[in-house]
Amino acid sequence: MRDISKALRLYVSPVFFRENVTVYAGVVYLLLCAGMDYTYWGRNFWHDGRYTMPGLLATFWWLSLQAWFTALSTHYWRQVRSPATFMLPRIQAAEYGAAHIVLPLLFVVLALPILSLGAPLLNVMALESINVVIWSGSDRVGPRNMRTRMRVPRLVLNLGAFIVLLAPSMQSRLLSAPWYVAAAILLVTIPMALQEYRFRSYVMANETPVKARRARKNRTPSRWVMSIVQMIMWQPSWLRRVPFPNSFSTGAPLGLGVQIILMAAAFGLLMMLAACLSEMKPPSWDMLKHAMRSASVQTVILNALGLVGWMRSRQDWPFLLSLGPFGSRTDFSYAVFRAHGLRTMQAAVILGVFFGAMMWRVGQAHAGLALAEGLACAAMLVGASYLPSIAFLFRKSDRPGLIVLLSFGGIMMLVQFYLDWLIEARHTTWWMWVPPIGALAFAAVMARIAPPALGQKDWPIEPPVG
């Protein structure tokens, strides 16, 4: 018990917060849920025997579950995977025992925003347990070279469950399910989560057998496959080759377009299948339209997250500055932000046109209004992509945790809130176009003042841990 108490102290120490950036996102999501609870306080969400949770509250609550359970798993696996674990097996047992205590406490705290609005306790716990199973495994958190190999069935099941349950309608259906359904979910998911937390010996992901590496090297794709890949990954000549990782193929317009179509189709089919199973009805055009509305928003959000990843991956910048024709640090910073602006505008226009086309095809708006909504979506994406650069303006704010928080805050909160607002709005008003204009103005200001502030920081500019 003494070992477990020492392991528990780490959860309220700086060790828990160090390199555990999802904690900050979880705090923000819980604060948003608390604010919405205050807004909806006293309202009855039971109608005809069914609990219907507000859409934005359901989304932010589900994201808060993901953030907090990911933070718990990140800390747990970081402690268990340390070299001391192999020399002192008591550390493994202590961390495993501490997880048994922290997990129920986290269940209770995270259930409060929904329980305060009249949701049934057992059903809320069942929803939380599903999220625990998704993010408890050692193959989902931590450095990639220390993760265990993820099994394909588990990857598909976890991704499908997270995306489907991100939809407020699916959460409402589970919250309205009979008590024995919730109890059955708990009996299945809790043992699965505890089994996932059990420590197993791992092999570094890059330590593949020699024969497999040689076979992979000798296996060359055919000429037509290479031609298709080159066509998909083509970048226009005016887009400068960016000096930082090009996440999600946002620099290749054809690649981004193919990715958007495939993701939207997959999300739409998953959501429609879930709706058919929950309502026990055959698929219909109205069901498909409702699923594609939600799928289009999630597709835009997930693709937009790749626009801000470069601000967290700066370990190679000192070498690029020394070897490239950039000049001073300020000149290099301007070049980086210029490349970011070109890439972001290209990706934002593609995502905005996709969103507008989807709103037109599902009958949400006529062609002219749908095009305007698509351009407004693009403007919001451009503004949100510059939000993490606020961390460069102050002396002690350039930290990975704050950059991640601003990245997720701009994309997952501001952009998603605005897109949901466009979808749910009954009438078009002039002040609906104020946020996109403000987002473009904010991006223009940050593009001018952030590069000099970034250039004045010490090199290497990768901030220290903590």
Short mmCIF file of C-alpha atoms in Angstrom, two decimals:
data_model
loop_
_atom_site.label_atom_id
_atom_site.label_comp_id
_atom_site.label_asym_id
_atom_site.label_seq_id
_atom_site.Cartn_x
_atom_site.Cartn_y
_atom_site.Cartn_z
CA MET A 1 0.00 0.00 0.00
CA ARG A 2 2.95 2.31 0.64
CA ASP A 3 4.09 1.89 -2.98
CA ILE A 4 0.58 2.69 -4.26
CA SER A 5 0.38 5.83 -2.12
CA LYS A 6 3.70 7.04 -3.58
CA ALA A 7 2.40 6.38 -7.09
CA LEU A 8 -0.78 8.31 -6.28
CA ARG A 9 1.22 11.38 -5.23
CA LEU A 10 2.56 11.69 -8.76
CA TYR A 11 -0.96 12.45 -10.04
CA VAL A 12 -0.98 15.73 -8.06
CA SER A 13 2.63 16.65 -8.82
CA PRO A 14 4.36 18.34 -11.79
CA VAL A 15 5.30 14.86 -13.04
CA PHE A 16 1.71 14.27 -14.15
CA PHE A 17 1.54 17.51 -16.13
CA ARG A 18 5.00 17.31 -17.72
CA GLU A 19 4.74 16.35 -21.43
CA ASN A 20 1.08 15.50 -20.83
CA VAL A 21 -0.55 18.18 -22.93
CA THR A 22 -4.02 16.62 -23.10
CA VAL A 23 -4.52 17.61 -19.45
CA TYR A 24 -4.84 21.25 -20.47
CA ALA A 25 -7.35 20.42 -23.20
CA GLY A 26 -9.34 18.38 -20.68
CA VAL A 27 -9.46 21.33 -18.27
CA VAL A 28 -10.79 23.62 -21.00
CA TYR A 29 -13.43 21.10 -22.10
CA LEU A 30 -14.61 20.63 -18.51
CA LEU A 31 -14.88 24.40 -18.04
CA LEU A 32 -16.95 24.63 -21.22
CA CYS A 33 -19.19 21.83 -19.96
CA ALA A 34 -19.60 23.62 -16.63
CA GLY A 35 -20.59 26.83 -18.41
CA MET A 36 -23.16 24.97 -20.50
CA ASP A 37 -24.49 23.27 -17.37
CA TYR A 38 -25.11 26.70 -15.90
CA THR A 39 -26.94 27.73 -19.08
CA TYR A 40 -29.12 24.61 -19.22
CA TRP A 41 -29.71 24.37 -15.46
CA GLY A 42 -33.31 23.54 -14.58
CA ARG A 43 -34.32 22.33 -18.04
CA ASN A 44 -35.84 18.89 -18.59
CA PHE A 45 -34.12 16.79 -21.25
CA TRP A 46 -36.42 13.76 -20.95
CA HIS A 47 -39.02 13.67 -23.70
CA ASP A 48 -41.28 10.65 -24.29
CA GLY A 49 -38.97 8.37 -22.32
CA ARG A 50 -35.83 9.47 -24.20
CA TYR A 51 -32.98 11.61 -22.92
CA THR A 52 -31.84 14.21 -25.49
CA MET A 53 -28.61 15.98 -24.63
CA PRO A 54 -27.74 19.35 -26.25
CA GLY A 55 -25.46 18.91 -29.25
CA LEU A 56 -22.57 21.14 -28.22
CA LEU A 57 -22.56 19.83 -24.65
CA ALA A 58 -22.49 16.24 -25.92
CA THR A 59 -19.54 17.00 -28.21
CA PHE A 60 -17.47 18.84 -25.59
CA TRP A 61 -18.24 16.25 -22.92
CA TRP A 62 -17.13 13.41 -25.17
CA LEU A 63 -13.94 15.30 -26.04
CA SER A 64 -13.31 15.93 -22.33
CA LEU A 65 -13.53 12.18 -21.72
CA GLN A 66 -11.01 11.57 -24.50
CA ALA A 67 -8.64 14.22 -23.15
CA TRP A 68 -8.69 13.08 -19.51
CA PHE A 69 -8.49 9.35 -20.17
CA THR A 70 -5.67 9.97 -22.64
CA ALA A 71 -3.87 12.04 -20.01
CA LEU A 72 -4.26 9.23 -17.47
CA SER A 73 -2.99 6.64 -19.96
CA THR A 74 -0.07 8.85 -21.01
CA HIS A 75 1.12 9.19 -17.42
CA TYR A 76 0.56 5.53 -16.61
CA TRP A 77 2.42 4.15 -19.61
CA ARG A 78 5.21 6.69 -19.24
CA GLN A 79 5.80 5.46 -15.70
CA VAL A 80 5.45 1.77 -16.51
CA ARG A 81 7.70 1.90 -19.56
CA SER A 82 10.59 3.52 -17.69
CA PRO A 83 13.78 1.43 -17.45
CA ALA A 84 13.34 1.24 -13.68
CA THR A 85 10.26 -0.92 -14.20
CA PHE A 86 12.37 -3.78 -15.50
CA MET A 87 14.72 -3.56 -12.51
CA LEU A 88 12.05 -2.87 -9.85
CA PRO A 89 8.83 -4.83 -10.55
CA ARG A 90 7.21 -3.14 -7.52
CA ILE A 91 6.89 0.05 -9.61
CA GLN A 92 4.69 -1.76 -12.10
CA ALA A 93 2.43 -3.14 -9.36
CA ALA A 94 2.24 0.25 -7.64
CA GLU A 95 1.28 2.11 -10.82
CA TYR A 96 -1.30 -0.54 -11.72
CA GLY A 97 -2.83 -0.30 -8.26
CA ALA A 98 -2.85 3.51 -8.40
CA ALA A 99 -4.68 3.37 -11.74
CA HIS A 100 -7.43 1.31 -10.05
CA ILE A 101 -7.95 4.20 -7.61
CA VAL A 102 -7.60 7.16 -9.98
CA LEU A 103 -9.88 5.67 -12.65
CA PRO A 104 -13.05 5.50 -10.47
CA LEU A 105 -12.42 9.02 -9.16
CA LEU A 106 -12.06 10.27 -12.72
CA PHE A 107 -15.29 8.49 -13.63
CA VAL A 108 -17.16 10.36 -10.91
CA VAL A 109 -15.72 13.79 -11.74
CA LEU A 110 -16.30 13.47 -15.49
CA ALA A 111 -19.86 12.25 -14.97
CA LEU A 112 -20.92 15.37 -13.02
CA PRO A 113 -21.62 17.65 -16.04
CA ILE A 114 -24.17 15.15 -17.37
CA LEU A 115 -25.55 13.87 -14.08
CA SER A 116 -26.42 17.43 -13.06
CA LEU A 117 -28.79 17.60 -16.04
CA GLY A 118 -30.71 14.47 -15.11
CA ALA A 119 -28.89 11.76 -17.07
CA PRO A 120 -29.03 8.22 -15.59
CA LEU A 121 -25.88 7.29 -13.66
CA LEU A 122 -25.44 3.77 -15.04
CA ASN A 123 -25.73 4.92 -18.65
CA VAL A 124 -23.26 7.76 -18.11
CA MET A 125 -20.76 5.29 -16.63
CA ALA A 126 -21.27 3.01 -19.63
CA LEU A 127 -20.41 5.82 -22.05
CA GLU A 128 -17.32 6.67 -20.02
CA SER A 129 -16.21 3.04 -19.96
CA ILE A 130 -16.32 2.87 -23.76
CA ASN A 131 -13.98 5.86 -23.94
CA VAL A 132 -11.63 4.24 -21.44
CA VAL A 133 -11.33 1.14 -23.61
CA ILE A 134 -10.51 3.29 -26.64
CA TRP A 135 -7.67 5.22 -24.97
CA SER A 136 -6.33 2.84 -22.31
CA GLY A 137 -4.13 0.69 -24.53
CA SER A 138 -0.37 1.09 -24.78
CA ASP A 139 -0.77 1.26 -28.56
CA ARG A 140 -2.60 4.61 -28.45
CA VAL A 141 -0.43 6.87 -26.27
CA GLY A 142 3.22 7.70 -25.78
CA PRO A 143 6.12 7.90 -28.27
CA ARG A 144 5.43 5.91 -31.40
CA ASN A 145 8.67 3.93 -31.17
CA MET A 146 7.60 2.65 -27.74
CA ARG A 147 4.03 1.71 -28.61
CA THR A 148 3.04 -1.89 -29.07
CA ARG A 149 1.84 -2.89 -32.51
CA MET A 150 -1.83 -2.00 -32.87
CA ARG A 151 -4.08 -4.77 -34.05
CA VAL A 152 -6.13 -3.79 -37.10
CA PRO A 153 -9.51 -4.99 -35.72
CA ARG A 154 -8.96 -2.98 -32.54
CA LEU A 155 -7.93 0.10 -34.52
CA VAL A 156 -11.05 -0.06 -36.70
CA LEU A 157 -13.33 -0.75 -33.74
CA ASN A 158 -11.86 2.05 -31.61
CA LEU A 159 -11.88 4.63 -34.39
CA GLY A 160 -15.42 3.72 -35.39
CA ALA A 161 -16.68 3.84 -31.80
CA PHE A 162 -15.05 7.20 -31.11
CA ILE A 163 -16.38 8.83 -34.30
CA VAL A 164 -19.89 7.37 -33.97
CA LEU A 165 -20.24 8.27 -30.29
CA LEU A 166 -18.94 11.76 -31.01
CA ALA A 167 -22.35 12.36 -32.61
CA PRO A 168 -24.75 13.75 -29.95
CA SER A 169 -27.63 11.61 -31.26
CA MET A 170 -25.73 8.39 -30.54
CA GLN A 171 -24.89 9.51 -27.02
CA SER A 172 -28.54 10.36 -26.39
CA ARG A 173 -29.57 6.88 -27.57
CA LEU A 174 -27.16 5.20 -25.17
CA LEU A 175 -28.23 7.48 -22.33
CA SER A 176 -31.83 6.48 -23.02
CA ALA A 177 -31.11 2.74 -23.17
CA PRO A 178 -32.52 0.43 -20.45
CA TRP A 179 -30.44 -0.09 -17.33
CA TYR A 180 -29.55 -3.68 -18.20
CA VAL A 181 -27.99 -2.54 -21.51
CA ALA A 182 -25.77 -0.09 -19.63
CA ALA A 183 -24.88 -2.77 -17.08
CA ALA A 184 -23.93 -5.19 -19.87
CA ILE A 185 -21.67 -2.54 -21.45
CA LEU A 186 -19.94 -1.96 -18.10
CA LEU A 187 -19.43 -5.69 -17.54
CA VAL A 188 -17.70 -5.95 -20.90
CA THR A 189 -15.71 -2.70 -21.10
CA ILE A 190 -14.29 -2.38 -17.56
CA PRO A 191 -12.47 -5.77 -17.64
CA MET A 192 -11.22 -4.92 -21.14
CA ALA A 193 -9.79 -1.61 -19.92
CA LEU A 194 -8.09 -3.19 -16.90
CA GLN A 195 -6.65 -5.88 -19.13
CA GLU A 196 -5.29 -3.22 -21.50
CA TYR A 197 -3.57 -1.49 -18.58
CA ARG A 198 -1.67 -4.64 -17.66
CA PHE A 199 2.01 -4.23 -18.49
CA ARG A 200 3.50 -6.39 -21.22
CA SER A 201 7.03 -6.48 -22.49
CA TYR A 202 7.27 -4.33 -25.58
CA VAL A 203 9.57 -4.12 -28.58
CA MET A 204 10.57 -0.82 -30.11
CA ALA A 205 8.44 -0.18 -33.17
CA ASN A 206 11.48 0.31 -35.41
CA GLU A 207 13.16 -2.91 -34.28
CA THR A 208 11.81 -5.15 -37.03
CA PRO A 209 13.56 -8.38 -37.98
CA VAL A 210 16.43 -8.08 -40.43
CA LYS A 211 14.79 -10.33 -43.02
CA ALA A 212 11.59 -8.27 -42.94
CA ARG A 213 13.55 -5.04 -43.43
CA ARG A 214 15.45 -6.49 -46.36
CA ALA A 215 12.30 -7.85 -47.99
CA ARG A 216 10.59 -4.47 -47.56
CA LYS A 217 13.56 -2.69 -49.13
CA ASN A 218 13.68 -5.04 -52.14
CA ARG A 219 9.96 -4.79 -52.75
CA THR A 220 9.51 -1.97 -55.28
CA PRO A 221 6.06 -0.79 -56.42
CA SER A 222 5.10 -0.97 -60.07
CA ARG A 223 5.43 2.00 -62.43
CA TRP A 224 1.71 2.77 -62.59
CA VAL A 225 1.46 2.78 -58.79
CA MET A 226 4.31 5.27 -58.61
CA SER A 227 2.64 7.43 -61.27
CA ILE A 228 -0.60 7.54 -59.28
CA VAL A 229 1.26 8.37 -56.09
CA GLN A 230 3.19 11.16 -57.80
CA MET A 231 -0.02 12.59 -59.25
CA ILE A 232 -1.79 12.54 -55.87
CA MET A 233 1.20 14.08 -54.07
CA TRP A 234 1.77 16.79 -56.73
CA GLN A 235 2.13 20.32 -55.36
CA PRO A 236 1.61 23.50 -57.39
CA SER A 237 4.73 25.45 -58.34
CA TRP A 238 3.67 28.56 -56.44
CA LEU A 239 3.52 26.61 -53.19
CA ARG A 240 6.94 26.75 -51.63
CA ARG A 241 8.45 23.54 -50.34
CA VAL A 242 7.79 23.98 -46.67
CA PRO A 243 10.69 23.53 -44.19
CA PHE A 244 8.57 21.62 -41.68
CA PRO A 245 6.55 18.36 -41.67
CA ASN A 246 3.66 18.42 -44.12
CA SER A 247 0.99 16.67 -42.08
CA PHE A 248 -2.13 15.19 -43.66
CA SER A 249 -0.88 15.95 -47.19
CA THR A 250 -2.24 19.49 -46.93
CA GLY A 251 0.39 20.70 -49.42
CA ALA A 252 -0.91 18.38 -52.16
CA PRO A 253 -4.37 19.53 -53.33
CA LEU A 254 -5.26 16.25 -55.07
CA GLY A 255 -4.09 14.21 -52.09
CA LEU A 256 -6.11 16.35 -49.72
CA GLY A 257 -9.18 16.05 -51.95
CA VAL A 258 -8.95 12.25 -52.08
CA GLN A 259 -8.42 12.13 -48.33
CA ILE A 260 -11.46 14.34 -47.68
CA ILE A 261 -13.74 12.23 -49.88
CA LEU A 262 -12.62 8.95 -48.31
CA MET A 263 -12.94 10.26 -44.76
CA ALA A 264 -16.38 11.78 -45.36
CA ALA A 265 -17.65 8.58 -46.97
CA ALA A 266 -16.31 6.43 -44.11
CA PHE A 267 -17.72 8.69 -41.37
CA GLY A 268 -21.07 9.02 -43.14
CA LEU A 269 -21.48 5.27 -43.56
CA LEU A 270 -20.50 4.62 -39.94
CA MET A 271 -22.98 7.17 -38.64
CA MET A 272 -25.79 5.92 -40.88
CA LEU A 273 -25.11 2.32 -39.86
CA ALA A 274 -25.22 3.33 -36.20
CA ALA A 275 -28.51 5.15 -36.76
CA CYS A 276 -30.01 2.14 -38.52
CA LEU A 277 -28.99 -0.21 -35.71
CA SER A 278 -30.17 2.10 -32.92
CA GLU A 279 -33.56 2.89 -34.51
CA MET A 280 -33.99 -0.54 -36.14
CA LYS A 281 -34.96 1.08 -39.44
CA PRO A 282 -33.71 0.55 -42.99
CA PRO A 283 -31.45 3.26 -44.44
CA SER A 284 -33.20 6.23 -46.04
CA TRP A 285 -32.24 9.43 -47.83
CA ASP A 286 -33.11 11.58 -44.80
CA MET A 287 -30.93 9.39 -42.61
CA LEU A 288 -28.06 9.69 -45.08
CA LYS A 289 -28.41 13.48 -45.24
CA HIS A 290 -28.32 13.78 -41.45
CA ALA A 291 -25.27 11.51 -41.28
CA MET A 292 -23.41 13.42 -43.99
CA ARG A 293 -24.03 16.75 -42.25
CA SER A 294 -22.24 15.48 -39.16
CA ALA A 295 -19.60 13.66 -41.21
CA SER A 296 -18.73 16.80 -43.19
CA VAL A 297 -18.03 18.76 -39.98
CA GLN A 298 -15.86 16.00 -38.52
CA THR A 299 -13.95 15.64 -41.80
CA VAL A 300 -13.16 19.37 -41.88
CA ILE A 301 -12.07 19.37 -38.24
CA LEU A 302 -9.78 16.34 -38.47
CA ASN A 303 -8.10 17.53 -41.66
CA ALA A 304 -7.64 21.03 -40.26
CA LEU A 305 -5.68 19.69 -37.28
CA GLY A 306 -2.78 19.06 -39.63
CA LEU A 307 -2.41 22.78 -40.28
CA VAL A 308 -0.93 23.55 -36.87
CA GLY A 309 1.28 20.52 -36.26
CA TRP A 310 4.40 22.28 -37.52
CA MET A 311 4.43 24.61 -34.52
CA ARG A 312 5.05 21.64 -32.22
CA SER A 313 7.80 20.01 -34.37
CA ARG A 314 10.70 22.44 -34.39
CA GLN A 315 13.67 20.30 -33.46
CA ASP A 316 15.09 20.49 -37.02
CA TRP A 317 14.84 24.26 -37.40
CA PRO A 318 18.41 25.07 -36.20
CA PHE A 319 19.83 22.81 -38.92
CA LEU A 320 17.54 24.33 -41.55
CA LEU A 321 18.63 27.80 -40.51
CA SER A 322 22.31 26.87 -40.73
CA LEU A 323 22.11 24.97 -44.02
CA GLY A 324 19.41 26.88 -45.88
CA PRO A 325 19.54 30.27 -47.63
CA PHE A 326 17.36 32.03 -45.08
CA GLY A 327 19.68 34.62 -43.53
CA SER A 328 18.89 35.67 -39.98
CA ARG A 329 16.56 33.99 -37.53
CA THR A 330 13.90 36.60 -38.21
CA ASP A 331 14.14 35.99 -41.96
CA PHE A 332 13.78 32.27 -41.34
CA SER A 333 10.72 32.91 -39.14
CA TYR A 334 9.11 35.02 -41.86
CA ALA A 335 9.82 32.25 -44.40
CA VAL A 336 8.20 29.66 -42.13
CA PHE A 337 5.08 31.76 -41.59
CA ARG A 338 4.89 32.59 -45.31
CA ALA A 339 4.97 28.88 -46.17
CA HIS A 340 2.39 28.20 -43.49
CA GLY A 341 0.10 30.89 -44.91
CA LEU A 342 0.29 29.50 -48.46
CA ARG A 343 -0.32 25.95 -47.35
CA THR A 344 -3.13 26.94 -45.00
CA MET A 345 -4.98 29.06 -47.56
CA GLN A 346 -4.83 26.25 -50.10
CA ALA A 347 -6.08 23.62 -47.65
CA ALA A 348 -8.71 25.96 -46.17
CA VAL A 349 -10.20 26.75 -49.60
CA ILE A 350 -10.40 23.04 -50.45
CA LEU A 351 -12.02 22.20 -47.12
CA GLY A 352 -14.37 25.18 -47.38
CA VAL A 353 -15.52 24.26 -50.88
CA PHE A 354 -16.11 20.71 -49.68
CA PHE A 355 -18.16 21.91 -46.72
CA GLY A 356 -20.23 24.25 -48.90
CA ALA A 357 -20.84 21.54 -51.50
CA MET A 358 -22.01 19.15 -48.79
CA MET A 359 -24.40 21.72 -47.35
CA TRP A 360 -25.85 22.23 -50.83
CA ARG A 361 -26.17 18.52 -51.63
CA VAL A 362 -27.92 17.62 -48.37
CA GLY A 363 -30.38 20.48 -48.84
CA GLN A 364 -29.09 22.59 -45.97
CA ALA A 365 -28.72 25.73 -48.14
CA HIS A 366 -29.11 26.82 -51.76
CA ALA A 367 -26.05 27.02 -53.99
CA GLY A 368 -25.21 30.70 -53.37
CA LEU A 369 -25.57 30.50 -49.60
CA ALA A 370 -23.68 27.20 -49.49
CA LEU A 371 -20.75 28.78 -51.36
CA ALA A 372 -20.74 31.71 -48.91
CA GLU A 373 -20.77 29.29 -45.96
CA GLY A 374 -17.88 27.37 -47.51
CA LEU A 375 -15.81 30.54 -47.86
CA ALA A 376 -16.69 31.49 -44.27
CA CYS A 377 -15.48 28.05 -43.16
CA ALA A 378 -12.20 28.62 -45.04
CA ALA A 379 -11.71 32.00 -43.34
CA MET A 380 -12.29 30.47 -39.91
CA LEU A 381 -9.75 27.75 -40.62
CA VAL A 382 -7.13 30.32 -41.65
CA GLY A 383 -7.68 32.33 -38.48
CA ALA A 384 -7.67 29.27 -36.22
CA SER A 385 -4.39 28.03 -37.74
CA TYR A 386 -2.65 31.21 -36.54
CA LEU A 387 -4.03 30.97 -32.99
CA PRO A 388 -1.11 28.87 -31.59
CA SER A 389 1.35 31.58 -32.66
CA ILE A 390 0.10 33.66 -29.71
CA ALA A 391 2.46 31.54 -27.59
CA PHE A 392 5.45 33.11 -29.41
CA LEU A 393 4.59 36.64 -28.29
CA PHE A 394 5.42 36.26 -24.61
CA ARG A 395 8.60 35.29 -22.87
CA LYS A 396 7.55 32.22 -20.91
CA SER A 397 4.52 31.12 -22.91
CA ASP A 398 6.37 29.18 -25.62
CA ARG A 399 5.57 25.74 -24.20
CA PRO A 400 4.28 22.61 -25.97
CA GLY A 401 1.29 22.38 -23.63
CA LEU A 402 0.05 25.89 -24.42
CA ILE A 403 0.64 25.43 -28.15
CA VAL A 404 -1.36 22.20 -28.16
CA LEU A 405 -4.12 23.84 -26.13
CA LEU A 406 -4.36 26.76 -28.57
CA SER A 407 -4.26 24.37 -31.53
CA PHE A 408 -7.11 22.24 -30.26
CA GLY A 409 -8.95 25.28 -28.94
CA GLY A 410 -8.91 26.98 -32.33
CA ILE A 411 -9.85 23.95 -34.42
CA MET A 412 -11.92 21.73 -32.15
CA MET A 413 -13.81 24.51 -30.38
CA LEU A 414 -14.02 27.73 -32.39
CA VAL A 415 -14.27 26.20 -35.85
CA GLN A 416 -16.57 23.37 -34.81
CA PHE A 417 -18.79 25.77 -32.87
CA TYR A 418 -19.06 28.04 -35.90
CA LEU A 419 -19.83 25.19 -38.32
CA ASP A 420 -22.50 23.78 -36.00
CA TRP A 421 -23.91 27.29 -35.77
CA LEU A 422 -24.14 27.52 -39.58
CA ILE A 423 -25.88 24.15 -39.78
CA GLU A 424 -28.39 24.81 -36.99
CA ALA A 425 -29.16 28.44 -37.92
CA ARG A 426 -32.73 28.86 -39.18
CA HIS A 427 -32.23 32.30 -40.70
CA THR A 428 -29.22 34.06 -42.20
CA THR A 429 -28.21 37.27 -40.44
CA TRP A 430 -25.43 39.72 -41.17
CA TRP A 431 -23.58 39.06 -37.92
CA MET A 432 -23.00 35.43 -38.96
CA TRP A 433 -20.27 36.73 -41.27
CA VAL A 434 -18.47 38.75 -38.61
CA PRO A 435 -16.39 35.84 -37.17
CA PRO A 436 -14.83 34.93 -40.57
CA ILE A 437 -13.85 38.56 -41.19
CA GLY A 438 -12.38 38.77 -37.69
CA ALA A 439 -10.50 35.50 -38.25
CA LEU A 440 -8.85 36.83 -41.43
CA ALA A 441 -7.92 40.08 -39.71
CA PHE A 442 -6.42 38.14 -36.80
CA ALA A 443 -4.38 35.96 -39.21
CA ALA A 444 -3.04 39.05 -41.00
CA VAL A 445 -1.97 40.65 -37.71
CA MET A 446 -0.30 37.50 -36.42
CA ALA A 447 1.55 36.98 -39.71
CA ARG A 448 3.20 40.37 -39.11
CA ILE A 449 3.96 40.35 -35.39
CA ALA A 450 4.64 36.65 -34.65
CA PRO A 451 7.73 36.07 -36.88
CA PRO A 452 9.87 38.81 -35.25
CA ALA A 453 8.94 37.51 -31.80
CA LEU A 454 9.85 33.97 -32.86
CA GLY A 455 13.16 35.16 -34.33
CA GLN A 456 14.21 36.77 -31.04
CA LYS A 457 14.02 33.51 -29.08
CA ASP A 458 17.12 31.54 -28.20
CA TRP A 459 18.27 28.71 -30.46
CA PRO A 460 17.56 25.87 -30.54
CA ILE A 461 13.99 27.11 -30.36
CA GLU A 462 12.55 23.76 -29.31
CA PRO A 463 11.33 24.77 -25.81
CA PRO A 464 12.51 22.81 -22.76
CA VAL A 465 10.31 20.10 -21.35
CA GLY A 466 7.98 21.17 -18.56
#
